[in-house]
Amino acid sequence: MVPTFIMVGFVGYNGEQYLGLCMRRLIIAGGGIGGLTAALCLAQKDFSVLVLEQAAQFSTAGAGIQLSPNCSRVLHHLGLEAGLRGKGFLPEGTQFRDWRSGRVITESVLGSAIAERYGAPYYHIHRGDLLDVLLEAARAHPHIELRVNARVEHFETVRAGSGVQVRSAGTTESSAGLIGADGIHSKVRQDLWGEQQPLFTGNVAWRMLVPAERLPAGMVRPMSTVWWGPGKHFVHYYVAGGEFVNCVCVVEKSGWQVESWTELGDVGELRVDFVGWHADIQTLIAHADPSVLYKWALFDRPPMPHWGKGNVTLLGDACHPTLPFMAQGAAMAIEDAAVLAACLGADQSVANGMQRYEGLRRKRTAGIQQGSRRNAKVFHLSGIPAWLRNRGAARARRGTMDGLFRYDPLSVVQSD
Ligand SMILES: Cc1cc2nc3c(=O)[nH]c(=O)nc-3n(C[C@H](O)[C@H](O)[C@H](O)COP(=O)(O)OP(=O)(O)OC[C@H]3O[C@@H](n4cnc5c(N)ncnc54)[C@H](O)[C@@H]3O)c2cc1C
């Protein structure tokens, strides 16, 4: 199949610039973590990329995110290490604790040990900071165009499947392919496969930031800490170089299903949700900044049997929305971006490249979706099942995370 070539800017004339004139152009719907990472990975493979973002600006509401080595190696490969180190936080380890007594059930080392073992570090970072790092790189790249107020409304495959026309905010753009990185409510996904509402998982998450200076010295260790309790769990870790403690508090609840990054929560309700929990949890809640206390219902979808068709594919939450109980949703979007770019870079046919990408990614992302669902149950056990879980966790061997963290999206195409 002959790919669609487009002419991009012409400045002077020499051999190198001539190559630049013949770049394949791709459109990405959605400028979140997945869409921006995909733009950078594709530009690195000499594609010209247009990112269409529906919002008035590229932004992401509060809260932190954990970046494990399987995705941080991609970000480093994009040249973003300095930005991540400058804005992120390198945790010393992971710790699981009992909700009431605070007893440490199990802990493992992260820090420099994980970077040595897997070749890339584990970061904690504020989402806004991560987006800034990605945006700065994308804005500086001559082959990436970023457009806001540009909701993708419609697309059509043209020229016997060799190109796609995308309509957005009154304009129509042509490209060799379209990538729907437009999140859990993906319009691209809906147009490909029809309307299918995401499923409420029965869990509501609170997110809050606590200024570290308000907390007793040493109370929060420099670790990713997960407190397990019946029907609930509480996660906290440092972000913004240690200035804030980011908390995600998940509670099984029915009857309230608002899914929004910006729905403010009521601290009184949060306090009631965690009555009886350890004193450290009470201290964290007491010092939360109410102006950045958010509450939202957690949704997901079952793994999809197919993602794309022809020259249109999906990426990130658009095709595999994942509960946060393995801290891997964004990591999967970042892995997708690297694998998609490698597949498209290796194949003259966009449709073939997209098909290969899907074939390489569906099993892994489905496994993470299912594992995250499983953790939703495991984290919230009570009674004897909780006791058995704690015993098993305490005995888990070093290397349990190898399958997850060793995955290298940058070389998966060569070893395919
Ligand atoms: C509480 C919580 C904690 C989490 N913690 C972690 C973690 O620690 N580690 C981790 O890896 N993951 C984590 N995740 C998951 C992670 O947040 C998501 O998987 C990730 O943000 C998905 O990125 P995305 O780019 O695919 O989608 P999104 O972030 O949803 O971005 C989609 C973008 O597309 C835009 N858009 C939508 N429709 C259109 C359209 N029609 N046209 C143009 N633009 C459009 C949106 O405005 C948005 O900017 C967590 C999730 C939750 C809920």
XYZ file of C-alpha atoms and ligand atoms in Angstrom:
469
model
C 0.000 0.000 0.000
C 1.304 3.456 -0.869
C 1.495 5.773 2.132
C 0.146 9.318 1.939
C 2.940 11.858 1.774
C 2.461 15.504 2.446
C 4.617 18.538 1.907
C 5.770 20.232 5.047
C 7.443 23.676 5.252
C 10.090 24.594 2.727
C 13.105 26.546 3.893
C 16.009 26.766 1.500
C 17.009 23.534 -0.163
C 19.480 20.784 0.551
C 19.374 17.005 0.724
C 18.425 16.850 4.368
C 15.593 19.314 3.966
C 14.373 17.421 0.934
C 13.922 14.352 3.108
C 11.932 16.528 5.493
C 9.555 17.451 2.683
C 8.396 13.896 2.230
C 7.442 13.073 5.785
C 4.324 11.116 6.522
C 1.796 13.055 8.523
C -0.267 11.577 11.334
C -3.038 13.092 13.418
C -3.474 12.370 17.107
C -6.829 13.055 18.766
C -6.132 14.020 22.382
C -3.209 15.762 24.031
C -3.055 13.923 27.351
C -0.082 11.903 28.588
C -0.665 9.255 25.892
C -1.209 11.642 22.982
C 1.779 13.864 23.741
C 4.110 10.913 24.310
C 2.932 9.404 21.022
C 3.613 12.700 19.239
C 7.185 12.743 20.556
C 7.823 9.066 19.749
C 6.454 9.474 16.213
C 8.388 12.680 15.582
C 11.512 10.828 16.695
C 10.759 8.344 13.876
C 10.541 11.248 11.395
C 6.774 11.526 11.182
C 5.106 14.885 11.076
C 2.406 14.996 13.765
C -0.643 17.162 14.395
C -2.114 16.876 17.909
C -5.736 17.996 18.220
C -6.820 18.675 21.810
C -10.428 19.522 22.623
C -9.667 21.625 25.705
C -8.719 25.302 25.604
C -5.281 24.411 26.913
C -3.139 21.361 27.467
C -3.615 20.650 31.136
C -4.352 17.975 33.653
C -5.967 18.448 37.027
C -3.978 18.000 40.266
C -2.724 14.793 41.763
C 0.349 12.687 41.303
C 1.331 9.789 39.167
C 3.816 6.954 39.562
C 6.072 6.177 36.619
C 7.636 2.729 36.702
C 10.791 1.740 34.737
C 8.809 0.152 31.886
C 7.597 3.633 30.951
C 10.318 5.873 32.362
C 12.793 4.235 29.934
C 10.647 5.538 27.069
C 10.601 9.037 28.544
C 14.381 8.939 28.986
C 14.768 7.774 25.395
C 12.844 10.910 24.379
C 15.462 13.018 26.162
C 13.205 13.927 29.098
C 15.372 12.629 31.950
C 16.561 16.056 33.127
C 12.998 17.377 33.270
C 11.739 14.340 35.179
C 14.596 14.428 37.654
C 14.081 18.159 38.154
C 10.334 17.963 38.812
C 9.822 14.428 40.077
C 10.692 12.544 43.226
C 12.687 9.309 43.448
C 11.072 7.095 46.105
C 13.272 4.822 48.218
C 10.771 1.982 48.242
C 7.235 0.658 48.355
C 5.492 -0.201 51.565
C 2.192 -1.931 52.419
C 0.724 -1.241 55.865
C -2.218 -2.343 57.958
C -5.024 0.237 58.043
C -5.503 0.227 61.810
C -2.245 -0.767 63.497
C 0.074 0.726 60.882
C 2.132 -2.496 60.958
C 4.309 -2.834 57.875
C 3.045 -5.930 56.047
C 5.769 -5.904 53.434
C 8.143 -3.478 51.771
C 10.487 -3.466 48.823
C 13.338 -1.278 47.682
C 13.061 1.172 44.785
C 15.596 4.038 44.608
C 18.899 3.352 42.891
C 18.419 -0.431 43.237
C 15.505 -0.398 40.848
C 17.337 1.793 38.348
C 20.246 -0.677 38.406
C 18.002 -3.705 38.090
C 15.787 -2.385 35.290
C 17.904 0.290 33.656
C 15.488 3.125 34.422
C 14.207 4.736 37.627
C 10.834 4.828 39.340
C 9.447 8.372 39.616
C 6.673 10.032 41.546
C 5.590 13.198 39.814
C 2.754 15.695 39.775
C 0.665 15.176 36.640
C 0.917 18.852 35.746
C 4.706 18.627 35.954
C 4.771 15.541 33.724
C 2.543 17.250 31.190
C 4.800 20.333 31.266
C 7.862 18.183 30.545
C 6.087 16.529 27.593
C 4.684 19.822 26.308
C 8.000 21.626 26.434
C 9.586 18.905 24.318
C 6.635 18.778 21.899
C 6.590 22.571 21.455
C 10.295 22.573 20.706
C 10.005 19.851 18.061
C 9.791 21.190 14.505
C 7.681 18.242 13.316
C 4.956 18.503 15.948
C 2.033 20.890 15.670
C -0.157 21.316 18.754
C -3.671 22.698 18.433
C -6.142 23.435 21.252
C -9.909 24.067 21.072
C -9.768 21.352 18.424
C -12.219 18.612 19.295
C -12.146 15.734 16.802
C -15.731 15.427 15.596
C -15.570 13.094 12.636
C -13.158 11.178 10.414
C -13.326 9.418 7.079
C -10.970 6.995 5.424
C -10.038 8.111 1.911
C -8.210 6.824 -1.143
C -8.858 3.105 -0.635
C -7.716 3.210 2.950
C -4.462 5.045 2.338
C -5.382 8.211 4.208
C -7.773 9.708 6.730
C -9.593 13.031 6.753
C -10.282 14.398 10.195
C -12.826 17.111 10.967
C -12.185 19.281 13.979
C -13.533 22.694 14.982
C -14.633 23.684 11.477
C -11.519 22.514 9.626
C -10.704 19.290 7.804
C -7.183 17.907 7.943
C -5.670 15.131 5.813
C -3.261 12.580 7.137
C -1.823 9.140 6.532
C -3.419 7.904 9.736
C -5.402 8.831 12.844
C -4.563 7.823 16.418
C -7.355 8.135 18.969
C -5.627 9.036 22.244
C -8.791 10.709 23.456
C -9.316 8.973 26.773
C -11.928 6.682 28.271
C -14.835 8.426 26.467
C -12.977 8.289 23.142
C -14.923 9.679 20.206
C -12.611 7.839 17.799
C -13.341 4.564 19.582
C -17.053 5.270 19.510
C -17.018 6.003 15.771
C -15.062 2.822 15.085
C -16.976 0.422 17.296
C -20.206 2.114 18.378
C -21.396 3.531 21.657
C -20.502 1.503 24.738
C -20.651 3.109 28.144
C -17.741 2.437 30.514
C -18.561 0.407 33.622
C -18.720 1.814 37.135
C -16.393 -0.371 39.209
C -18.034 0.306 42.576
C -15.023 2.353 43.719
C -14.795 6.060 44.396
C -11.400 7.735 44.639
C -10.460 10.798 46.652
C -7.341 12.642 45.574
C -5.664 15.273 47.660
C -2.393 17.093 48.081
C -0.975 17.781 51.535
C 1.809 20.368 51.899
C 4.670 18.358 53.432
C 5.702 21.257 55.676
C 2.404 20.917 57.589
C 3.179 17.338 58.624
C 5.231 16.129 61.600
C 8.824 15.572 60.471
C 9.479 11.987 59.385
C 5.816 10.927 59.509
C 5.665 10.245 55.782
C 8.614 8.212 54.656
C 10.019 8.768 51.139
C 8.185 5.718 49.865
C 5.100 4.781 47.950
C 2.900 3.676 50.859
C -0.306 1.691 50.496
C -2.537 1.138 53.525
C -4.825 -1.886 53.112
C -8.184 -1.923 54.901
C -11.592 -3.596 54.592
C -13.390 -2.173 51.541
C -10.866 0.690 51.256
C -7.253 1.563 50.725
C -5.138 4.702 51.040
C -2.021 5.472 48.965
C 0.444 8.301 49.527
C 3.752 9.447 48.103
C 5.755 12.636 47.645
C 5.567 14.752 44.486
C 7.029 18.102 43.375
C 10.487 17.280 44.688
C 9.009 16.443 48.116
C 6.986 19.634 48.573
C 3.621 17.836 48.656
C 2.320 14.438 49.699
C -0.070 13.145 47.071
C -2.867 10.943 48.459
C -5.278 8.670 46.620
C -7.936 7.233 48.903
C -10.224 4.600 47.408
C -13.525 3.574 48.961
C -16.110 1.055 47.792
C -19.308 3.079 47.423
C -22.455 2.887 45.392
C -24.919 5.560 44.356
C -22.463 8.273 43.297
C -20.964 7.947 39.833
C -19.542 11.292 38.731
C -16.380 10.775 36.736
C -14.514 14.054 36.688
C -10.982 15.253 37.294
C -12.329 18.504 38.723
C -15.248 17.548 41.023
C -14.333 18.956 44.440
C -14.923 16.671 47.432
C -16.048 17.399 50.981
C -13.365 16.847 53.600
C -16.040 15.944 56.184
C -17.180 13.022 54.045
C -13.583 11.902 53.525
C -13.006 11.996 57.289
C -16.079 9.823 57.851
C -14.863 7.367 55.190
C -11.638 6.815 57.148
C -12.911 6.850 60.728
C -10.987 4.317 62.825
C -7.942 4.318 60.525
C -4.415 4.851 61.842
C -3.439 8.227 63.331
C -1.130 9.006 60.358
C -4.125 8.820 58.023
C -6.090 11.191 60.275
C -3.150 13.622 60.260
C -2.927 13.545 56.478
C -6.657 14.204 56.091
C -6.539 16.987 58.691
C -3.835 18.819 56.751
C -5.209 18.357 53.232
C -5.640 21.465 51.139
C -9.460 21.565 50.569
C -9.054 23.595 47.367
C -7.400 20.584 45.722
C -9.468 17.798 47.268
C -11.157 15.912 44.441
C -13.560 13.009 44.367
C -14.521 10.886 41.417
C -15.991 7.545 40.515
C -13.713 4.948 38.921
C -14.777 3.419 35.618
C -13.183 0.930 33.271
C -14.044 -1.322 30.344
C -13.320 -4.961 29.628
C -10.406 -5.580 27.213
C -11.419 -4.939 23.599
C -11.052 -7.743 21.007
C -9.833 -5.193 18.421
C -8.670 -1.579 18.653
C -8.366 -0.091 15.194
C -9.466 -0.437 11.584
C -7.255 0.340 8.579
C -5.372 3.594 9.109
C -7.093 4.434 12.389
C -6.058 3.070 15.758
C -6.426 3.779 19.469
C -3.957 4.329 22.285
C -4.041 4.628 26.087
C -7.313 4.902 27.992
C -9.190 5.114 24.674
C -8.657 1.373 24.194
C -7.675 0.012 27.638
C -8.888 2.193 30.524
C -7.330 0.702 33.630
C -8.107 1.009 37.321
C -5.270 2.718 39.212
C -4.571 -0.311 41.472
C -1.341 -1.233 39.700
C -0.433 2.404 38.915
C -0.063 1.421 35.267
C -2.711 3.236 33.173
C -0.455 6.023 31.973
C 2.497 3.642 31.832
C 0.531 1.526 29.333
C -0.271 4.629 27.253
C 3.437 5.521 27.205
C 4.408 1.962 26.244
C 1.747 2.053 23.487
C 3.276 5.253 22.134
C 6.750 3.743 21.819
C 5.545 0.493 20.243
C 3.224 2.287 17.806
C 6.038 4.572 16.653
C 8.384 1.604 16.193
C 5.784 -0.318 14.165
C 4.890 2.645 11.951
C 8.529 3.553 11.514
C 9.326 0.030 10.359
C 6.491 -0.313 7.830
C 5.694 1.719 4.744
C 2.018 0.898 5.167
C 0.364 2.755 8.041
C -2.446 0.194 8.211
C 0.018 -2.707 8.473
C 2.062 -0.879 11.091
C -1.054 -0.181 13.149
C -2.145 -3.786 12.920
C 1.248 -4.983 14.084
C 1.172 -2.517 16.995
C -2.198 -3.800 18.109
C -0.997 -7.383 17.892
C 1.969 -6.557 20.104
C 0.015 -4.600 22.688
C -3.402 -6.132 23.270
C -2.333 -9.061 25.447
C -0.118 -7.023 27.757
C -2.616 -4.213 28.284
C -5.475 -6.676 28.845
C -3.354 -8.419 31.500
C -2.798 -5.102 33.282
C -6.495 -4.233 33.108
C -7.387 -7.593 34.631
C -4.611 -7.424 37.222
C -5.793 -3.985 38.310
C -9.347 -5.277 38.676
C -8.026 -8.177 40.750
C -6.091 -5.788 42.994
C -9.299 -3.847 43.613
C -10.553 -6.958 45.404
C -7.264 -8.014 47.004
C -6.519 -4.568 48.472
C -9.948 -4.441 50.159
C -10.112 -7.880 51.787
C -11.027 -8.330 55.435
C -10.873 -11.123 58.029
C -9.081 -14.371 57.218
C -8.654 -13.631 53.481
C -6.846 -10.406 54.467
C -4.629 -12.332 56.884
C -3.758 -14.844 54.139
C -3.058 -12.004 51.695
C -0.705 -10.347 54.190
C 1.198 -13.586 54.776
C 1.571 -14.140 51.027
C 2.714 -10.561 50.449
C 5.299 -10.787 53.217
C 6.798 -13.888 51.578
C 6.802 -12.575 47.999
C 10.223 -12.951 46.431
C 12.382 -10.223 44.994
C 11.816 -10.084 41.258
C 8.024 -10.352 41.430
C 7.784 -7.169 39.379
C 10.185 -8.350 36.656
C 7.451 -9.145 34.116
C 6.029 -5.670 34.507
C 9.153 -3.539 34.845
C 11.532 -5.352 32.483
C 9.263 -4.927 29.466
C 11.091 -2.746 26.995
C 8.721 -1.078 24.525
C 11.711 0.287 22.636
C 12.974 -3.122 21.601
C 9.781 -5.165 21.441
C 9.457 -4.578 17.697
C 12.976 -5.823 16.919
C 12.392 -8.982 18.975
C 8.928 -9.560 17.491
C -6.741 7.975 40.777
C -5.907 7.591 39.613
C -4.570 7.384 39.814
C -3.765 6.972 38.754
N -2.459 6.744 38.993
C -1.681 6.291 37.993
C -0.305 6.029 38.228
O 0.194 6.211 39.336
N 0.449 5.573 37.189
C -0.088 5.373 35.944
O 0.647 4.945 35.041
N -1.389 5.629 35.700
C -2.203 6.087 36.680
N -3.507 6.358 36.424
C -4.058 6.170 35.066
C -3.755 7.353 34.154
O -4.189 8.546 34.762
C -4.447 7.212 32.811
O -4.309 5.904 32.342
C -3.830 8.172 31.797
O -4.027 9.500 32.203
C -4.443 7.959 30.411
O -3.871 8.879 29.530
P -4.497 9.092 28.078
O -3.638 10.110 27.422
O -4.730 7.795 27.412
O -5.968 9.688 28.348
P -6.406 11.045 29.037
O -5.476 11.436 30.108
O -7.845 10.886 29.395
O -6.256 12.141 27.891
C -7.190 12.218 26.827
C -7.094 13.610 26.203
O -7.913 13.636 25.041
C -8.688 14.829 25.034
N -9.894 14.538 24.219
C -10.960 13.778 24.557
N -11.818 13.701 23.530
C -11.278 14.425 22.508
C -11.697 14.690 21.161
N -12.839 14.208 20.649
N -10.881 15.472 20.395
C -9.711 15.962 20.875
N -9.292 15.748 22.151
C -10.052 14.965 22.935
C -8.949 15.103 26.500
O -9.295 16.452 26.731
C -7.601 14.723 27.125
O -6.698 15.782 27.098
C -4.332 6.774 37.455
C -5.687 7.028 37.248
C -6.478 7.414 38.304
C -7.932 7.639 38.056
